[in-house]
Short mmCIF file of N, CA and C in Angstrom, two decimals:
data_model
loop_
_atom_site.label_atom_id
_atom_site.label_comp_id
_atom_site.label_asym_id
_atom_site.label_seq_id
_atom_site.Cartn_x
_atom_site.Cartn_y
_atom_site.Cartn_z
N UNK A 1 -11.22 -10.22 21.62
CA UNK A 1 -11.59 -11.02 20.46
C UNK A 1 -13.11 -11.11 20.39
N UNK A 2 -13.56 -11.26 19.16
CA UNK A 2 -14.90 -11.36 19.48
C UNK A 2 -15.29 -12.86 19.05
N UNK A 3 -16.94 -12.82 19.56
CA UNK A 3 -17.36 -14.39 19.29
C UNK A 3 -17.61 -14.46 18.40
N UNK A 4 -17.62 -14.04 16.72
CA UNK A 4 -17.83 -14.49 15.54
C UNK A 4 -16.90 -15.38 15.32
N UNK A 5 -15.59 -14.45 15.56
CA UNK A 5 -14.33 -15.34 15.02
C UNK A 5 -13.84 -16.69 16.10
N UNK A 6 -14.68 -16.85 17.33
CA UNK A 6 -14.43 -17.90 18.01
C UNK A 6 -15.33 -18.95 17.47
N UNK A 7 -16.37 -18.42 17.69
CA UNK A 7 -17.60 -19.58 16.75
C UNK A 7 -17.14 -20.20 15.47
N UNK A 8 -16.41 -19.75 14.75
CA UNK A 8 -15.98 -20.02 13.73
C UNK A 8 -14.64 -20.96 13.49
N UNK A 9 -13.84 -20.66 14.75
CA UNK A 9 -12.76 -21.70 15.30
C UNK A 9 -12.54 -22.93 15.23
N UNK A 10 -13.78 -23.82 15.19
CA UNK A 10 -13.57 -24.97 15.09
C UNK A 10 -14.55 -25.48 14.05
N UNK A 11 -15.72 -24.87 13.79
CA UNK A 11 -16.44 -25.15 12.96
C UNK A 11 -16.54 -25.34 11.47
N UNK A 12 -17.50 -25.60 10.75
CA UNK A 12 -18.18 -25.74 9.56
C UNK A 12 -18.77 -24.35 9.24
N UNK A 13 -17.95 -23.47 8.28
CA UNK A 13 -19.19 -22.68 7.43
C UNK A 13 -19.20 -22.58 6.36
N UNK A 14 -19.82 -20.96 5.88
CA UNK A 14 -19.96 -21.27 4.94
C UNK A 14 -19.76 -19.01 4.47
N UNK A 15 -19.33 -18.63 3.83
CA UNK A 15 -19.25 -17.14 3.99
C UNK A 15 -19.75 -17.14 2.45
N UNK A 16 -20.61 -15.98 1.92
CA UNK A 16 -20.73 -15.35 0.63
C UNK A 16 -21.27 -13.71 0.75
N UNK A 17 -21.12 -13.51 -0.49
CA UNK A 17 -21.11 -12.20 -0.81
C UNK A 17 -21.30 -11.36 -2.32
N UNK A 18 -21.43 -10.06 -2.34
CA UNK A 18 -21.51 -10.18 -3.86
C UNK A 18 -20.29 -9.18 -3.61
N UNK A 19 -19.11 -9.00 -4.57
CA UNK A 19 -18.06 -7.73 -4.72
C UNK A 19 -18.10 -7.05 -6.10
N UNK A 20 -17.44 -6.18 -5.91
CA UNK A 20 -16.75 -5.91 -7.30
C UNK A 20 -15.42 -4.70 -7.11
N UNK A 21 -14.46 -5.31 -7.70
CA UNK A 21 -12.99 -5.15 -7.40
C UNK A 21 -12.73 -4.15 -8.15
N UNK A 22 -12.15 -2.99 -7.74
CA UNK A 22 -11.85 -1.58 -8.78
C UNK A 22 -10.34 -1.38 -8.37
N UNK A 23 -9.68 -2.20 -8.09
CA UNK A 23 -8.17 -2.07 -8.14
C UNK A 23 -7.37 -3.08 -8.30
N UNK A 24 -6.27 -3.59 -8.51
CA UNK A 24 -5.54 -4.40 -8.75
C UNK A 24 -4.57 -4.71 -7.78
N UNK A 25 -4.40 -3.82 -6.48
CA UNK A 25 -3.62 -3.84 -5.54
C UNK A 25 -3.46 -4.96 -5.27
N UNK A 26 -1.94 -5.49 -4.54
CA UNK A 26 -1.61 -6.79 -4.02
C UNK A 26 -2.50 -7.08 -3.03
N UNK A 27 -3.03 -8.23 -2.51
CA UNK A 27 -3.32 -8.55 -1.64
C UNK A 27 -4.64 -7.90 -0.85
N UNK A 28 -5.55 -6.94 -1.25
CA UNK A 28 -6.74 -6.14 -0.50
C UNK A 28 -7.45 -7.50 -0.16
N UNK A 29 -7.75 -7.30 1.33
CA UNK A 29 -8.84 -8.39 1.97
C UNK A 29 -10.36 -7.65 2.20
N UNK A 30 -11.15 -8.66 1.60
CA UNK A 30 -12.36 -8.26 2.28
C UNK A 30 -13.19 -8.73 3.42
N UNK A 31 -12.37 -9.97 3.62
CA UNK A 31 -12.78 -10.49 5.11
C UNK A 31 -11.66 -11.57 5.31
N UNK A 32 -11.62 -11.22 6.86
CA UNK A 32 -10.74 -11.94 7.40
C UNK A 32 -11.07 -12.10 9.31
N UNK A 33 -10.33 -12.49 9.56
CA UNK A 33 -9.53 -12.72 10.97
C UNK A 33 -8.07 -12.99 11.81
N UNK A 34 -6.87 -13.21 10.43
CA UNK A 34 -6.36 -13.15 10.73
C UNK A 34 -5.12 -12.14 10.62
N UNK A 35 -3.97 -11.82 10.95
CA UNK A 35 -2.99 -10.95 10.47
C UNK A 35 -2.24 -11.47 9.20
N UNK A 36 -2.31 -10.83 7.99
CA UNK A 36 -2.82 -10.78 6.87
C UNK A 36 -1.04 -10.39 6.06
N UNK A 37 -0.34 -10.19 7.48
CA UNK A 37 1.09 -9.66 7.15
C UNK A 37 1.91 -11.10 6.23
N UNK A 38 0.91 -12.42 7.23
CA UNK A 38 1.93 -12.89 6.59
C UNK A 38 0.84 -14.37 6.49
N UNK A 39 0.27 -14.68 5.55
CA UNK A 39 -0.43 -16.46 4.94
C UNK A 39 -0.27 -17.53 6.05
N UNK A 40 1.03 -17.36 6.29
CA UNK A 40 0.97 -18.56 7.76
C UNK A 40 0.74 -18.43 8.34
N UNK A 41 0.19 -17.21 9.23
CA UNK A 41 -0.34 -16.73 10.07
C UNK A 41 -1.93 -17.50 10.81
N UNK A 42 -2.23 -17.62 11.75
CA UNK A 42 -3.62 -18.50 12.19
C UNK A 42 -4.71 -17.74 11.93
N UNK A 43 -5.66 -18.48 11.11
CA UNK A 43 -6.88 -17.11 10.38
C UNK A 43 -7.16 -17.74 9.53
N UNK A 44 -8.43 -16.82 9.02
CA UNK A 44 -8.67 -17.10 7.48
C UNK A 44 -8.75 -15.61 6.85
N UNK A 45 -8.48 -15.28 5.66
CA UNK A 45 -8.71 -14.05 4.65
C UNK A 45 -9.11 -14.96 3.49
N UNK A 46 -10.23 -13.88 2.73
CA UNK A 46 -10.13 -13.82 1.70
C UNK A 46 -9.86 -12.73 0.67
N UNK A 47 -8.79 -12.93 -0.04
CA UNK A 47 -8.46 -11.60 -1.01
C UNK A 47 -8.76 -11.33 -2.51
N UNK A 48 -8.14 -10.07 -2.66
CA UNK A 48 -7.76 -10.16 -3.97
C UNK A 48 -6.63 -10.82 -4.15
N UNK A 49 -6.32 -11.23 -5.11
CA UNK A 49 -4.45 -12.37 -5.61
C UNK A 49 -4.18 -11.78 -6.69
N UNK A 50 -4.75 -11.94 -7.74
CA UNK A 50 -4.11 -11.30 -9.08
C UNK A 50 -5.37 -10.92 -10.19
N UNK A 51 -4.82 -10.69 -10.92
CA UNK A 51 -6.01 -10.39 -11.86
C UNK A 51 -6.91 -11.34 -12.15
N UNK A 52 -8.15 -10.81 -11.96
CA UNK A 52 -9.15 -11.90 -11.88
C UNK A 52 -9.14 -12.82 -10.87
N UNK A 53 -8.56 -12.76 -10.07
CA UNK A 53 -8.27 -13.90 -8.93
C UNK A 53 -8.25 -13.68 -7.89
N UNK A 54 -9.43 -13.93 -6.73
CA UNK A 54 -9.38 -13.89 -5.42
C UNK A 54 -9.28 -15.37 -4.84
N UNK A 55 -8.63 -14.75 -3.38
CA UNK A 55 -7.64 -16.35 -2.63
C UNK A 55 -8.79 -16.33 -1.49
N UNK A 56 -9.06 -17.53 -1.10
CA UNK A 56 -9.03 -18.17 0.62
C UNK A 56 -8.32 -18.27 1.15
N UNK A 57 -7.44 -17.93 1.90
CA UNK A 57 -6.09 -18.42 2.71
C UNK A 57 -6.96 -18.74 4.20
N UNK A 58 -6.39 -20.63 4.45
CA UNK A 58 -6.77 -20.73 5.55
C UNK A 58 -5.44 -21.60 6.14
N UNK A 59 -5.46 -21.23 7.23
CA UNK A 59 -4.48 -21.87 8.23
C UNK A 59 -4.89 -22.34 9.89
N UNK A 60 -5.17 -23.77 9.65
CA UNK A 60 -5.30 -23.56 10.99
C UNK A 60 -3.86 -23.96 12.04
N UNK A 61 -4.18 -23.72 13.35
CA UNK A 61 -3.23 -23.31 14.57
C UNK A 61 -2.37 -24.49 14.23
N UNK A 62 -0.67 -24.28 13.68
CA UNK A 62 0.11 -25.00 13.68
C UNK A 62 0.26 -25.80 12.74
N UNK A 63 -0.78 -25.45 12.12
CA UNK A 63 -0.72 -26.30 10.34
C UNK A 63 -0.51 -25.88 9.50
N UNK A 64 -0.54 -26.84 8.26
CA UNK A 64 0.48 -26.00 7.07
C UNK A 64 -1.14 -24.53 6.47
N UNK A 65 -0.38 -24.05 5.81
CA UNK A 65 -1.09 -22.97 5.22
C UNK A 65 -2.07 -23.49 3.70
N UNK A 66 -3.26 -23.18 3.75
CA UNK A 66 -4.00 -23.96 2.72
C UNK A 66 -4.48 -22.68 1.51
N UNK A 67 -4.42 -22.60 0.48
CA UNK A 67 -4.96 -21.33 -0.43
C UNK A 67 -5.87 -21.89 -1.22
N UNK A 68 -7.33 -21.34 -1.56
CA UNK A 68 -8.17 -21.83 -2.30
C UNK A 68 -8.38 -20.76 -3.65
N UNK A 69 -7.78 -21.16 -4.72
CA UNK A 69 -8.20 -19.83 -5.76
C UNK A 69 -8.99 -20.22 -6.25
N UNK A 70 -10.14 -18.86 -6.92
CA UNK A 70 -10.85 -18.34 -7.43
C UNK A 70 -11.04 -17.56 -8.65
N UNK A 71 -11.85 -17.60 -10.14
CA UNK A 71 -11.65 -16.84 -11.54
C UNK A 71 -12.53 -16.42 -11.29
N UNK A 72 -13.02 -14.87 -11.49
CA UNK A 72 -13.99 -14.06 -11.91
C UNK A 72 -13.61 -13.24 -12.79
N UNK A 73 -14.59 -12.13 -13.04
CA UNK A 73 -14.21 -11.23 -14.25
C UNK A 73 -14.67 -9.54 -13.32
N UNK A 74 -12.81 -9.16 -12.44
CA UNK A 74 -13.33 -7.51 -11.96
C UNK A 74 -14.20 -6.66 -12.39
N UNK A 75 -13.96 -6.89 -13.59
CA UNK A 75 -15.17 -5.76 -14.38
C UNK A 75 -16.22 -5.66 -14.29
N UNK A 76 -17.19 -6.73 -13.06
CA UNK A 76 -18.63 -6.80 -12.85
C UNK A 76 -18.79 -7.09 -11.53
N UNK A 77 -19.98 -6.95 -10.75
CA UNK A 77 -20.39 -7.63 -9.76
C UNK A 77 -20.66 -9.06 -10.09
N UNK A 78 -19.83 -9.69 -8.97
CA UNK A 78 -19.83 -11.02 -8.56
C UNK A 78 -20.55 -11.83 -7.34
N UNK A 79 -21.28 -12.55 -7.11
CA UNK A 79 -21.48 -13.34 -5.87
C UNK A 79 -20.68 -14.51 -6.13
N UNK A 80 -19.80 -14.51 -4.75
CA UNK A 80 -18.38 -15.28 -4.22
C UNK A 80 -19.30 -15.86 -3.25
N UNK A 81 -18.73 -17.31 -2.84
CA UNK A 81 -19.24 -18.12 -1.49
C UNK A 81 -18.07 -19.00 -1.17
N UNK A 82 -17.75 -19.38 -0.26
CA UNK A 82 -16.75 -20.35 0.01
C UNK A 82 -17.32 -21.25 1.07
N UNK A 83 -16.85 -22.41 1.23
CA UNK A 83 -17.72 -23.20 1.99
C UNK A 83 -16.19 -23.86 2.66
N UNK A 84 -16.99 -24.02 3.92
CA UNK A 84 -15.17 -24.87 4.68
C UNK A 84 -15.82 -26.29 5.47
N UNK A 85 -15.84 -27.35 5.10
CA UNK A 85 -16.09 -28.10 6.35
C UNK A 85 -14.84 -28.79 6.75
N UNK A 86 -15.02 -28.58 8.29
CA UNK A 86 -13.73 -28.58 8.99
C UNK A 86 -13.23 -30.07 8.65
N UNK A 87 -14.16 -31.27 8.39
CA UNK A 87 -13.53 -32.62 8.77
C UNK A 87 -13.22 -32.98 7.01
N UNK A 88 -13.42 -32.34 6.27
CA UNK A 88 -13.74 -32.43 4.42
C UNK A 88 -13.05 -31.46 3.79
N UNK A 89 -13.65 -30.35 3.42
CA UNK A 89 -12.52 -29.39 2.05
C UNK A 89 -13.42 -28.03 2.00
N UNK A 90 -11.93 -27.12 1.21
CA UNK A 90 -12.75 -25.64 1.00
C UNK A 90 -13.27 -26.16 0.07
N UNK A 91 -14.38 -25.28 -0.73
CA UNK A 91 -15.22 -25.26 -1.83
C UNK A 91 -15.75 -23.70 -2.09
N UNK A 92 -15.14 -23.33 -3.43
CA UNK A 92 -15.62 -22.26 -4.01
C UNK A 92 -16.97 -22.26 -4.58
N UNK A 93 -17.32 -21.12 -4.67
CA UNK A 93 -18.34 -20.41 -6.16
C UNK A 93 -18.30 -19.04 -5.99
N UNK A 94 -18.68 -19.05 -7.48
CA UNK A 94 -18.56 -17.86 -8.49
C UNK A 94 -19.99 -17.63 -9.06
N UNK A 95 -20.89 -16.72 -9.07
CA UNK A 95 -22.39 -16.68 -9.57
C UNK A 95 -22.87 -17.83 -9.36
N UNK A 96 -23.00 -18.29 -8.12
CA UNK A 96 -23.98 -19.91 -8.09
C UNK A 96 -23.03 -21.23 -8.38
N UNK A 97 -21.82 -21.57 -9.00
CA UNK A 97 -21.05 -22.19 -10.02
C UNK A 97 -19.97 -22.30 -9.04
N UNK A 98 -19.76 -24.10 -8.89
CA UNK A 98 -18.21 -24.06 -8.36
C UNK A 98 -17.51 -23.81 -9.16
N UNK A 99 -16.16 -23.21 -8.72
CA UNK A 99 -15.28 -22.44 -9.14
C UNK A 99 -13.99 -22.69 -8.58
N UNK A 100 -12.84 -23.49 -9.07
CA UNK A 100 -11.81 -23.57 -8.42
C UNK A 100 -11.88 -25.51 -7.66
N UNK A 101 -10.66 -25.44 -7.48
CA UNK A 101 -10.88 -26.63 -7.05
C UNK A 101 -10.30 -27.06 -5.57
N UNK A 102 -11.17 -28.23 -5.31
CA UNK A 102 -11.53 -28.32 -3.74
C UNK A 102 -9.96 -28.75 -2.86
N UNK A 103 -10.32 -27.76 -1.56
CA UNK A 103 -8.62 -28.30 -1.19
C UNK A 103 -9.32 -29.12 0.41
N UNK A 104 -8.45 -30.47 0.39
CA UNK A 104 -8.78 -31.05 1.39
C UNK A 104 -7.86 -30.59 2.77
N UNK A 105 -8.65 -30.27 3.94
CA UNK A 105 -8.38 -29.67 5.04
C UNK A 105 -8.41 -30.78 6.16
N UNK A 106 -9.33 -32.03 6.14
CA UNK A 106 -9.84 -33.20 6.38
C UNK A 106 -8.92 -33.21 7.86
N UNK A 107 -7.53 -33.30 8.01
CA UNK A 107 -6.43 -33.66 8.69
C UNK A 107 -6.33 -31.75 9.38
N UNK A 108 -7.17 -31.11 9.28
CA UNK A 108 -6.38 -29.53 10.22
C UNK A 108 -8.08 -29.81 10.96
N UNK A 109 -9.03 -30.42 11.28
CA UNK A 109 -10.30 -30.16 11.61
C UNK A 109 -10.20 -30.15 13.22
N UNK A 110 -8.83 -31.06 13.79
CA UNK A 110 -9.12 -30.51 15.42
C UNK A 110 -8.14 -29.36 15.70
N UNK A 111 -8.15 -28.41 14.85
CA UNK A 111 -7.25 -27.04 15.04
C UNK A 111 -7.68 -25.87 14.98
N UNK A 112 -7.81 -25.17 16.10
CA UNK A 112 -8.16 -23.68 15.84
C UNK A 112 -8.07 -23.15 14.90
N UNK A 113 -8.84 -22.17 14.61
CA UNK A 113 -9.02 -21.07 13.33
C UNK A 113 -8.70 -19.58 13.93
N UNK A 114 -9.37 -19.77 15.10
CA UNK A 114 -9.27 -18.43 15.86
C UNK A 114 -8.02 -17.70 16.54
N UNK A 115 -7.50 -16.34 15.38
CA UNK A 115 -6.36 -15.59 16.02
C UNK A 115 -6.15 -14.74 16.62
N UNK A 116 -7.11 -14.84 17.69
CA UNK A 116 -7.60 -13.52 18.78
C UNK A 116 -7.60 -12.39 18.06
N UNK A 117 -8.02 -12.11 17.07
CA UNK A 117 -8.44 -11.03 15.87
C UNK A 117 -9.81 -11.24 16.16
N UNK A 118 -10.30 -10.48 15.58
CA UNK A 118 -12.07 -9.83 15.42
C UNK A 118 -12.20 -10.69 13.93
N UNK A 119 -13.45 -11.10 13.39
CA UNK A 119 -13.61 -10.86 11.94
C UNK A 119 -14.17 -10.17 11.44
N UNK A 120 -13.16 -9.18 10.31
CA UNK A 120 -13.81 -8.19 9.86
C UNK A 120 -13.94 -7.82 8.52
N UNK A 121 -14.71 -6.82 8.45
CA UNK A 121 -15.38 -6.26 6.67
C UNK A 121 -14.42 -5.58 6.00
N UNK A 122 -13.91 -6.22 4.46
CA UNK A 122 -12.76 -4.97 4.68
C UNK A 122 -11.74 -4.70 4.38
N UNK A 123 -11.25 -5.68 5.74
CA UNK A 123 -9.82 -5.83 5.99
C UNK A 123 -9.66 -7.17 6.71
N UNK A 124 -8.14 -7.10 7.25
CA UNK A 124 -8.11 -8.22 7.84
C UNK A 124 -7.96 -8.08 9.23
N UNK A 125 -7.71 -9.10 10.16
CA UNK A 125 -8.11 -9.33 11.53
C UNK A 125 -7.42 -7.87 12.27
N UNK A 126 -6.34 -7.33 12.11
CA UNK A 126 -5.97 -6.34 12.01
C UNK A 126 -6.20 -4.88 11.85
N UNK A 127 -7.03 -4.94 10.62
CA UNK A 127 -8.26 -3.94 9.81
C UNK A 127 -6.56 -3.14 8.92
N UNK A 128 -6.15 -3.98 8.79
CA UNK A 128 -4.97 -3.33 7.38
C UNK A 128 -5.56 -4.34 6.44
N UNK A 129 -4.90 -3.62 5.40
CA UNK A 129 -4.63 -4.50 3.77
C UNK A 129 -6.01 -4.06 3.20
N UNK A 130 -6.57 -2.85 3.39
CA UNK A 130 -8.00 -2.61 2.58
C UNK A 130 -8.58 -3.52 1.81
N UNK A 131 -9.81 -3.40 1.69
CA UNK A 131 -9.87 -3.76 0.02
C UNK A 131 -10.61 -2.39 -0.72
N UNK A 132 -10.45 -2.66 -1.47
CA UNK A 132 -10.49 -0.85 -2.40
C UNK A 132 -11.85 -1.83 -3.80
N UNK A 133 -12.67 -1.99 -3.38
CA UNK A 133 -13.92 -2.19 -3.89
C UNK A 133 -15.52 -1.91 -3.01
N UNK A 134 -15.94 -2.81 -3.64
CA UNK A 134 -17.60 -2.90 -2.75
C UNK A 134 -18.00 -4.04 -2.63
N UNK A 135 -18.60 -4.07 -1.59
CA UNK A 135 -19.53 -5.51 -1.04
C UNK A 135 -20.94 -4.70 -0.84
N UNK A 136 -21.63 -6.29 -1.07
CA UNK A 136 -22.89 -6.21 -0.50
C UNK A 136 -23.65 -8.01 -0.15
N UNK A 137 -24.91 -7.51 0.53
CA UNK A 137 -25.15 -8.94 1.07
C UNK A 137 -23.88 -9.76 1.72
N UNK A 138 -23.76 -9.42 2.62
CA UNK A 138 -22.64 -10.12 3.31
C UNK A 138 -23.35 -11.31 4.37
N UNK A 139 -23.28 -13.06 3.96
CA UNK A 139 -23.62 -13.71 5.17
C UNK A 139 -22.64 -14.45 5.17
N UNK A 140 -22.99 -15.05 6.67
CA UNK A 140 -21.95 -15.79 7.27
C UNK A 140 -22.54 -17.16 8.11
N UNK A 141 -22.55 -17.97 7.93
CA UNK A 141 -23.31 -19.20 7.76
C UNK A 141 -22.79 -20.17 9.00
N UNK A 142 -23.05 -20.79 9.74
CA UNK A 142 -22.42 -21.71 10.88
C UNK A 142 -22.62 -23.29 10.22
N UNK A 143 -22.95 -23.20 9.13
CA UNK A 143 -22.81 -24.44 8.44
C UNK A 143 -22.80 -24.72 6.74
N UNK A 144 -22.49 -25.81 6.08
CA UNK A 144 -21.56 -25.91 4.46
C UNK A 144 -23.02 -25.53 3.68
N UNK A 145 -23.10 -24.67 3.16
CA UNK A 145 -24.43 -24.80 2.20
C UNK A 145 -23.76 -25.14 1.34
N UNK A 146 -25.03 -25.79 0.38
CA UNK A 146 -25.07 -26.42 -0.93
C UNK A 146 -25.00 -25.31 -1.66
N UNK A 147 -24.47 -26.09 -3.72
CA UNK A 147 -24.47 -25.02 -4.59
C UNK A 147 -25.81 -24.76 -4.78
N UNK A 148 -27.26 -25.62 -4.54
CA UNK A 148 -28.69 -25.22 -4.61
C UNK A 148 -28.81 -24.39 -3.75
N UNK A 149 -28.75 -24.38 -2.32
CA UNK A 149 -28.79 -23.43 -1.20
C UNK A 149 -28.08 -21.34 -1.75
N UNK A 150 -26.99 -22.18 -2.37
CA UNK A 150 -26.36 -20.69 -2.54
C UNK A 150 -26.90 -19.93 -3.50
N UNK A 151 -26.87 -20.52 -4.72
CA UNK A 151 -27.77 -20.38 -5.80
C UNK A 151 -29.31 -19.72 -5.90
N UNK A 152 -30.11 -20.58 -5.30
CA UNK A 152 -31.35 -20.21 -4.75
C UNK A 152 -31.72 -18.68 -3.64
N UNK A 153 -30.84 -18.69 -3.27
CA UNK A 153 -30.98 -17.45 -1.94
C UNK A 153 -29.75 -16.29 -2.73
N UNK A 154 -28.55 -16.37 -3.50
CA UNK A 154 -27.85 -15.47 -3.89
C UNK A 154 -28.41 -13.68 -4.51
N UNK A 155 -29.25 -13.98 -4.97
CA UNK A 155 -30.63 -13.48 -5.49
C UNK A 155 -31.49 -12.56 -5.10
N UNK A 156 -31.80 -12.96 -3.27
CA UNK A 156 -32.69 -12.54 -2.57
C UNK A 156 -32.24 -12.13 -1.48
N UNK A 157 -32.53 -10.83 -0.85
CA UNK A 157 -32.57 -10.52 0.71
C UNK A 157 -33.14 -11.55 0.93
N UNK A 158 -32.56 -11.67 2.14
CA UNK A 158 -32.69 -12.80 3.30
C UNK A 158 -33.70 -11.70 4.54
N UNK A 159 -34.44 -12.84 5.66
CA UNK A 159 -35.33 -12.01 6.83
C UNK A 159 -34.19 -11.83 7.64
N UNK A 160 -33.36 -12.70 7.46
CA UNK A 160 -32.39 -12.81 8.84
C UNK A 160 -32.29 -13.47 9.91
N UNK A 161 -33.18 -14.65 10.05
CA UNK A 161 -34.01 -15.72 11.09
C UNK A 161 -33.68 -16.84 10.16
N UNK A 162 -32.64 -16.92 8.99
CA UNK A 162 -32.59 -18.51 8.39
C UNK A 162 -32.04 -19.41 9.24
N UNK A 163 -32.03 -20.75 9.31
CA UNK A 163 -31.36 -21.31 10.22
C UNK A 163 -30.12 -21.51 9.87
N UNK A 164 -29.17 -21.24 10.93
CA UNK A 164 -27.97 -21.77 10.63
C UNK A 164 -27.28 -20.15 10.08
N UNK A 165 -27.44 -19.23 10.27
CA UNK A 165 -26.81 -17.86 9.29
C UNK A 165 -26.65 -17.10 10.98
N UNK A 166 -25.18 -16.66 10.71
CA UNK A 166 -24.80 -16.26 11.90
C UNK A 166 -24.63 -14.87 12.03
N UNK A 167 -24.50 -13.94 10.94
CA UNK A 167 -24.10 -12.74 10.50
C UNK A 167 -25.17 -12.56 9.32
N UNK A 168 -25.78 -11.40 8.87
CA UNK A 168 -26.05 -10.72 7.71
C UNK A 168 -25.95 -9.57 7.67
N UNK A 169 -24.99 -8.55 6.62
CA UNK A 169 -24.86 -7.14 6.85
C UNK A 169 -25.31 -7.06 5.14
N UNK A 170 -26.62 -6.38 5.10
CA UNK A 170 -26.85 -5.93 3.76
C UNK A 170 -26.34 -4.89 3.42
N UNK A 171 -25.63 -4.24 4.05
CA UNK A 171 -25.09 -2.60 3.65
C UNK A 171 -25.98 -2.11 2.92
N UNK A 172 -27.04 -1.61 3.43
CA UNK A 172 -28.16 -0.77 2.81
C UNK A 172 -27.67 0.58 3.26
N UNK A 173 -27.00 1.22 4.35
CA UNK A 173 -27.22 2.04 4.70
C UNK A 173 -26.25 3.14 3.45
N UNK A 174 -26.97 4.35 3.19
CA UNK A 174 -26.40 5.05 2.61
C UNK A 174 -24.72 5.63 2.53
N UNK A 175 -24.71 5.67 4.06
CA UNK A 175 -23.15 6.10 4.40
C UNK A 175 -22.55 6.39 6.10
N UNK A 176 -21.51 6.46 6.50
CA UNK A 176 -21.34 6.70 7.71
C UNK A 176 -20.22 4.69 7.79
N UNK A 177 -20.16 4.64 9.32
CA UNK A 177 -19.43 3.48 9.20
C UNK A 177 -19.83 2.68 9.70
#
């Protein structure tokens, strides 16, 4: 397992990104940790769901299963952010803009997240369920940013020394894996 997805176990973050979705397939994850076969499963993904609609699915260890949806428009690049604080609620956005409405988690905050999965780009903890689009600016935050925080920085390469940002993969690189 690795320590992203342990760090992330009990904590507060905060994940964003920019996508853009070129298929309609059931279920393609672009990040996750957990096995993706099945929502109740211990993890988090976030997917595609339906048209126009990507999910949060979070579950923590032994609790009920929580889904946070999301409206965008496939036909463009999007910056997505989701924010989790463990003792409070998910929280979406969509271009800077909450989006979706907040699900309280308040009562799963002394429960693992971590499903001895990796977290990965993509796919899910597994590395099945593709997602059949593109990302870019990928961070991963060890704490809830604000919609000013997200807003403000969505925009801009980051140095990579912000406080509190645990991951940044700009996918600059031309190609290879």
């Amino acid at each position: 397992t690795d320590s992203l997805s342990q760090t992330l176990a009990q904590s507060d973050f905060t994940i964003e990104m920019w996508i853009k979705i070129r298929s309609n397939a059931s279920d393609p994850v672009f990040i996750g940790n957990k096995n993706w076969a099945s929502g109740s499963n211990t993890g988090f993904v976030w997917c595609r769901y339906a048209t126009n609609t990507i999910r949060f699915n979070f579950r923590a260890n032994t609790r009920t299963r929580k889904d946070y949806n999301m409206t965008l428009d496939y036909g463009k690049w999007n910056h997505i952010a989701i924010t989790v604080k463990r003792n409070g609620s998910i929280t979406g956005y969509v271009n800077g803009r909450p989006n979706g409405t907040p699900v309280n988690i308040a009562a799963d905050s002394g429960y693992t997240l971590h499903a001895a999965l990796p977290v990965r780009l993509g796919a899910d903890g597994n590395a099945a369920y593709p997602i059949n689009g593109d990302m870019d600016e990928v961070r991963i935050w060890n704490t809830v940013r604000t919609e000013g925080e997200i807003r403000s920085s969505m925009c801009h390469t980051l140095s990579g020394s912000e406080s509190g940002l645990l991951a940044y993969y700009r996918m600059d690189e031309p190609g290879g894996t």
